Amino acid sequence: MRAKPEPVSNTRTGVDSAPKRRGRPAQKSEGEARQRLLAAAATLFAEQGFAETSTREICTAAGLNAGAIHYHFGDKDGLYRAVLSAPLDAVTRVKLGFDAEHLSLREGLSLFFEGFLGDLVSSQEIRLHLREMTQPSPVYAQTVVDYIGPNKRALSALLARHIGTQADDEVVLQLGYGLVAMAQDYCMSRAFMKLLTPNYLSDPDALDRIRTRLLDWAEVLVEFERQRRAKPPAKPRRKSTAPGSKT
């Protein structure tokens, strides 16, 4: 009678032949599963919108079971919040400390612009944020408050310090929005620029030159406002009287 073959040792094959236990997924695969959910959700949310995308679609696209979203993010809102905040978190980390008082205006703005000019945001994430800008959801509104709000206040403080005014000055607020718009365009509209001017960004050093020009323009605008406020108020002109006129 032939003896039964012994089970294959796991140490030789690296394959787990033991029955799978339900519960928490293996620790080494949790990060991968989370990233697959984020990538699939970013694509589907950008294409279809939040309301039109089901959790089942996302899990299927990610190749995971239907309970994966609940396990990793709690619910659909939690997943959406994570998708929206991921690029903002990456951009915030890059420009962390840009408003430090020991930095010059140019050094601070160089850090600030880096968040927009680097390759930190995927095309799907850009499409999703563009959709949210025109059709903002409650989740997006809170994300703006949590992530963009602190950066906006820090930028206002930096500009105000170098202009010599208060951070809530109307001019400071407008200048801040203007600088963000100039830099953000190279993040949000880069594909559009390549369609209109194919060679504009083809040079590997193009973004470095663009950053330098943005910094030059920003310094000029800040200095203009500083000098304008430093000038003494103009004295009112005295009315001249024509010869022979009655006084």
Tab-separated table of C-alpha atoms in Angstrom:
chain	number	residue	atom	x	y	z
A	1	MET	CA	0.000	0.000	0.000
A	2	ARG	CA	1.407	3.364	-1.025
A	3	ALA	CA	1.924	5.953	1.658
A	4	LYS	CA	0.040	9.217	1.342
A	5	PRO	CA	2.249	12.067	0.114
A	6	GLU	CA	3.215	14.528	2.799
A	7	PRO	CA	1.860	18.091	2.445
A	8	VAL	CA	4.193	20.510	0.700
A	9	SER	CA	6.137	22.582	3.181
A	10	ASN	CA	5.308	26.293	3.168
A	11	THR	CA	8.911	27.166	3.878
A	12	ARG	CA	9.991	25.680	0.545
A	13	THR	CA	7.246	27.034	-1.690
A	14	GLY	CA	6.275	30.273	-0.015
A	15	VAL	CA	2.611	29.314	-0.569
A	16	ASP	CA	0.208	29.245	2.330
A	17	SER	CA	-1.591	25.898	2.111
A	18	ALA	CA	-3.465	26.406	5.381
A	19	PRO	CA	-7.155	27.329	5.264
A	20	LYS	CA	-7.727	31.098	4.933
A	21	ARG	CA	-8.945	32.807	8.093
A	22	ARG	CA	-11.611	35.410	7.800
A	23	GLY	CA	-11.181	38.797	9.386
A	24	ARG	CA	-8.440	41.342	8.876
A	25	PRO	CA	-6.516	40.994	5.598
A	26	ALA	CA	-2.817	40.238	5.768
A	27	GLN	CA	-0.881	43.285	6.941
A	28	LYS	CA	1.466	43.268	3.963
A	29	SER	CA	-1.453	43.557	1.488
A	30	GLU	CA	-3.453	46.268	3.258
A	31	GLY	CA	-1.482	49.145	1.786
A	32	GLU	CA	-1.733	47.709	-1.714
A	33	ALA	CA	-5.488	47.152	-1.415
A	34	ARG	CA	-5.980	50.698	-0.153
A	35	GLN	CA	-4.036	52.146	-3.077
A	36	ARG	CA	-5.994	50.042	-5.570
A	37	LEU	CA	-9.242	51.365	-4.128
A	38	LEU	CA	-7.996	54.954	-4.289
A	39	ALA	CA	-6.841	54.589	-7.906
A	40	ALA	CA	-10.054	52.909	-9.057
A	41	ALA	CA	-12.219	55.405	-7.191
A	42	ALA	CA	-10.323	58.416	-8.574
A	43	THR	CA	-10.895	57.202	-12.138
A	44	LEU	CA	-14.585	56.364	-11.690
A	45	PHE	CA	-15.434	59.466	-9.656
A	46	ALA	CA	-13.728	61.652	-12.282
A	47	GLU	CA	-15.602	59.978	-15.146
A	48	GLN	CA	-19.040	59.569	-13.572
A	49	GLY	CA	-19.219	61.784	-10.508
A	50	PHE	CA	-19.753	60.807	-6.894
A	51	ALA	CA	-23.491	60.123	-7.007
A	52	GLU	CA	-23.360	58.011	-10.178
A	53	THR	CA	-20.552	55.748	-8.979
A	54	SER	CA	-21.446	52.734	-6.847
A	55	THR	CA	-19.222	51.101	-4.265
A	56	ARG	CA	-19.649	47.794	-6.101
A	57	GLU	CA	-18.216	49.337	-9.287
A	58	ILE	CA	-15.215	50.627	-7.385
A	59	CYS	CA	-14.499	47.310	-5.688
A	60	THR	CA	-14.863	45.436	-8.971
A	61	ALA	CA	-12.477	47.820	-10.739
A	62	ALA	CA	-9.993	47.437	-7.884
A	63	GLY	CA	-10.306	43.643	-7.945
A	64	LEU	CA	-11.437	43.489	-4.313
A	65	ASN	CA	-14.459	42.134	-2.485
A	66	ALA	CA	-17.498	44.264	-1.719
A	67	GLY	CA	-16.508	44.856	1.899
A	68	ALA	CA	-13.139	46.418	1.096
A	69	ILE	CA	-14.387	50.015	1.163
A	70	HIS	CA	-16.028	49.563	4.558
A	71	TYR	CA	-12.883	47.948	5.937
A	72	HIS	CA	-10.405	50.559	4.688
A	73	PHE	CA	-12.454	53.783	4.625
A	74	GLY	CA	-15.628	53.230	6.616
A	75	ASP	CA	-18.035	54.180	3.837
A	76	LYS	CA	-18.284	55.770	0.403
A	77	ASP	CA	-17.950	59.295	1.827
A	78	GLY	CA	-14.781	58.267	3.626
A	79	LEU	CA	-13.311	56.885	0.416
A	80	TYR	CA	-14.267	60.024	-1.504
A	81	ARG	CA	-12.700	62.203	1.168
A	82	ALA	CA	-9.480	60.190	0.920
A	83	VAL	CA	-9.434	60.464	-2.885
A	84	LEU	CA	-9.926	64.238	-2.762
A	85	SER	CA	-7.393	64.830	-0.013
A	86	ALA	CA	-4.594	62.592	-1.375
A	87	PRO	CA	-3.235	65.088	-3.960
A	88	LEU	CA	-3.777	68.031	-1.616
A	89	ASP	CA	-1.849	66.230	1.096
A	90	ALA	CA	1.026	65.537	-1.304
A	91	VAL	CA	1.151	69.175	-2.423
A	92	THR	CA	0.979	70.421	1.173
A	93	ARG	CA	3.924	68.243	2.227
A	94	VAL	CA	6.085	69.627	-0.589
A	95	LYS	CA	5.519	73.269	0.372
A	96	LEU	CA	5.496	72.737	4.136
A	97	GLY	CA	6.988	75.742	5.943
A	98	PHE	CA	6.917	78.067	2.928
A	99	ASP	CA	5.701	80.898	5.188
A	100	ALA	CA	8.569	80.604	7.699
A	101	GLU	CA	9.766	84.055	8.754
A	102	HIS	CA	13.455	83.285	8.157
A	103	LEU	CA	12.800	82.689	4.443
A	104	SER	CA	12.947	85.474	1.904
A	105	LEU	CA	9.879	86.179	-0.206
A	106	ARG	CA	11.452	84.404	-3.177
A	107	GLU	CA	12.452	81.357	-1.117
A	108	GLY	CA	8.981	81.058	0.382
A	109	LEU	CA	7.170	81.421	-2.929
A	110	SER	CA	9.562	78.968	-4.584
A	111	LEU	CA	8.438	76.316	-2.094
A	112	PHE	CA	4.819	77.324	-2.580
A	113	PHE	CA	4.991	77.097	-6.386
A	114	GLU	CA	6.713	73.700	-6.238
A	115	GLY	CA	3.435	72.115	-5.204
A	116	PHE	CA	1.880	73.195	-8.500
A	117	LEU	CA	4.814	72.656	-10.848
A	118	GLY	CA	5.857	69.157	-9.734
A	119	ASP	CA	4.345	65.890	-10.968
A	120	LEU	CA	2.428	65.207	-7.772
A	121	VAL	CA	-1.118	64.936	-9.100
A	122	SER	CA	-2.434	62.295	-11.507
A	123	SER	CA	-4.621	63.129	-14.488
A	124	GLN	CA	-7.574	61.377	-12.823
A	125	GLU	CA	-7.169	63.467	-9.679
A	126	ILE	CA	-7.003	66.645	-11.765
A	127	ARG	CA	-10.187	65.708	-13.623
A	128	LEU	CA	-11.943	64.973	-10.348
A	129	HIS	CA	-10.978	68.320	-8.809
A	130	LEU	CA	-12.029	70.164	-11.966
A	131	ARG	CA	-15.410	68.447	-11.737
A	132	GLU	CA	-15.709	69.428	-8.085
A	133	MET	CA	-14.845	73.054	-8.821
A	134	THR	CA	-17.921	73.303	-11.039
A	135	GLN	CA	-20.155	70.931	-9.057
A	136	PRO	CA	-18.876	71.017	-5.463
A	137	SER	CA	-20.092	68.318	-3.104
A	138	PRO	CA	-20.376	68.659	0.700
A	139	VAL	CA	-17.334	66.410	1.076
A	140	TYR	CA	-15.307	68.673	-1.222
A	141	ALA	CA	-16.366	71.778	0.682
A	142	GLN	CA	-14.975	70.320	3.898
A	143	THR	CA	-11.794	69.223	2.123
A	144	VAL	CA	-11.249	72.801	0.929
A	145	VAL	CA	-11.664	74.085	4.477
A	146	ASP	CA	-9.283	71.475	5.912
A	147	TYR	CA	-6.497	71.575	3.309
A	148	ILE	CA	-6.690	74.669	1.117
A	149	GLY	CA	-7.804	77.056	3.860
A	150	PRO	CA	-4.607	76.806	5.959
A	151	ASN	CA	-2.412	77.221	2.863
A	152	LYS	CA	-4.375	80.290	1.774
A	153	ARG	CA	-3.997	81.895	5.206
A	154	ALA	CA	-0.274	81.117	5.264
A	155	LEU	CA	0.193	82.663	1.804
A	156	SER	CA	-1.693	85.789	2.885
A	157	ALA	CA	0.528	86.093	5.961
A	158	LEU	CA	3.672	85.756	3.819
A	159	LEU	CA	2.562	88.406	1.323
A	160	ALA	CA	1.324	90.774	4.017
A	161	ARG	CA	4.640	90.562	5.866
A	162	HIS	CA	6.589	91.641	2.786
A	163	ILE	CA	4.086	94.292	1.690
A	164	GLY	CA	3.745	95.790	5.163
A	165	THR	CA	0.035	95.367	5.776
A	166	GLN	CA	-2.514	92.995	7.322
A	167	ALA	CA	-3.194	89.477	6.044
A	168	ASP	CA	-6.885	90.231	5.539
A	169	ASP	CA	-6.162	93.291	3.377
A	170	GLU	CA	-8.198	93.122	0.160
A	171	VAL	CA	-5.083	93.678	-1.954
A	172	VAL	CA	-3.281	90.797	-0.227
A	173	LEU	CA	-6.219	88.469	-0.800
A	174	GLN	CA	-6.464	89.392	-4.493
A	175	LEU	CA	-2.718	89.099	-5.011
A	176	GLY	CA	-2.738	85.683	-3.341
A	177	TYR	CA	-5.519	84.412	-5.571
A	178	GLY	CA	-3.702	85.794	-8.611
A	179	LEU	CA	-0.411	84.060	-7.783
A	180	VAL	CA	-2.193	80.770	-7.128
A	181	ALA	CA	-4.035	81.051	-10.448
A	182	MET	CA	-0.799	81.634	-12.370
A	183	ALA	CA	0.934	78.619	-10.837
A	184	GLN	CA	-2.066	76.309	-10.580
A	185	ASP	CA	-2.664	76.542	-14.313
A	186	TYR	CA	0.508	74.520	-14.897
A	187	CYS	CA	-0.962	71.736	-12.782
A	188	MET	CA	-4.604	71.758	-13.830
A	189	SER	CA	-4.225	72.802	-17.485
A	190	ARG	CA	-0.961	71.174	-18.515
A	191	ALA	CA	-2.644	68.773	-20.955
A	192	PHE	CA	-4.570	71.694	-22.458
A	193	MET	CA	-1.331	73.661	-22.898
A	194	LYS	CA	0.246	70.736	-24.742
A	195	LEU	CA	-2.656	70.740	-27.195
A	196	LEU	CA	-2.410	74.474	-27.891
A	197	THR	CA	1.379	74.817	-27.813
A	198	PRO	CA	2.950	71.340	-28.179
A	199	ASN	CA	6.541	72.539	-27.817
A	200	TYR	CA	5.969	74.910	-24.900
A	201	LEU	CA	6.589	72.289	-22.198
A	202	SER	CA	8.597	69.771	-24.230
A	203	ASP	CA	11.983	70.968	-22.986
A	204	PRO	CA	13.011	69.154	-19.757
A	205	ASP	CA	14.030	72.515	-18.266
A	206	ALA	CA	10.832	74.320	-19.282
A	207	LEU	CA	9.197	74.182	-15.851
A	208	ASP	CA	12.364	75.495	-14.190
A	209	ARG	CA	12.293	78.536	-16.461
A	210	ILE	CA	8.567	78.968	-15.832
A	211	ARG	CA	9.144	78.842	-12.074
A	212	THR	CA	11.842	81.515	-12.357
A	213	ARG	CA	9.550	83.830	-14.318
A	214	LEU	CA	6.667	83.281	-11.895
A	215	LEU	CA	8.953	84.215	-9.007
A	216	ASP	CA	10.204	87.305	-10.867
A	217	TRP	CA	6.645	88.464	-11.529
A	218	ALA	CA	5.562	87.755	-7.962
A	219	GLU	CA	8.430	89.813	-6.550
A	220	VAL	CA	7.579	92.721	-8.849
A	221	LEU	CA	3.907	92.676	-7.798
A	222	VAL	CA	4.726	92.527	-4.093
A	223	GLU	CA	7.287	95.316	-4.404
A	224	PHE	CA	4.790	97.460	-6.322
A	225	GLU	CA	2.267	97.154	-3.490
A	226	ARG	CA	4.935	97.787	-0.854
A	227	GLN	CA	6.110	100.984	-2.532
A	228	ARG	CA	2.567	102.159	-3.190
A	229	ARG	CA	1.793	101.958	0.508
A	230	ALA	CA	5.090	103.538	1.513
A	231	LYS	CA	4.422	106.722	-0.476
A	232	PRO	CA	2.998	109.621	1.523
A	233	PRO	CA	-0.542	110.547	0.523
A	234	ALA	CA	-0.634	113.079	-2.283
A	235	LYS	CA	-1.529	116.605	-1.217
A	236	PRO	CA	-4.760	117.941	-2.746
A	237	ARG	CA	-4.162	120.360	-5.596
A	238	ARG	CA	-5.034	123.989	-5.024
A	239	LYS	CA	-7.455	125.405	-7.507
A	240	SER	CA	-5.796	127.966	-9.739
A	241	THR	CA	-7.610	131.221	-10.364
A	242	ALA	CA	-7.578	132.745	-13.822
A	243	PRO	CA	-6.234	136.321	-14.132
A	244	GLY	CA	-8.948	138.890	-13.589
A	245	SER	CA	-11.343	136.417	-12.032
A	246	LYS	CA	-13.248	137.459	-8.965
A	247	THR	CA	-12.311	135.865	-5.665
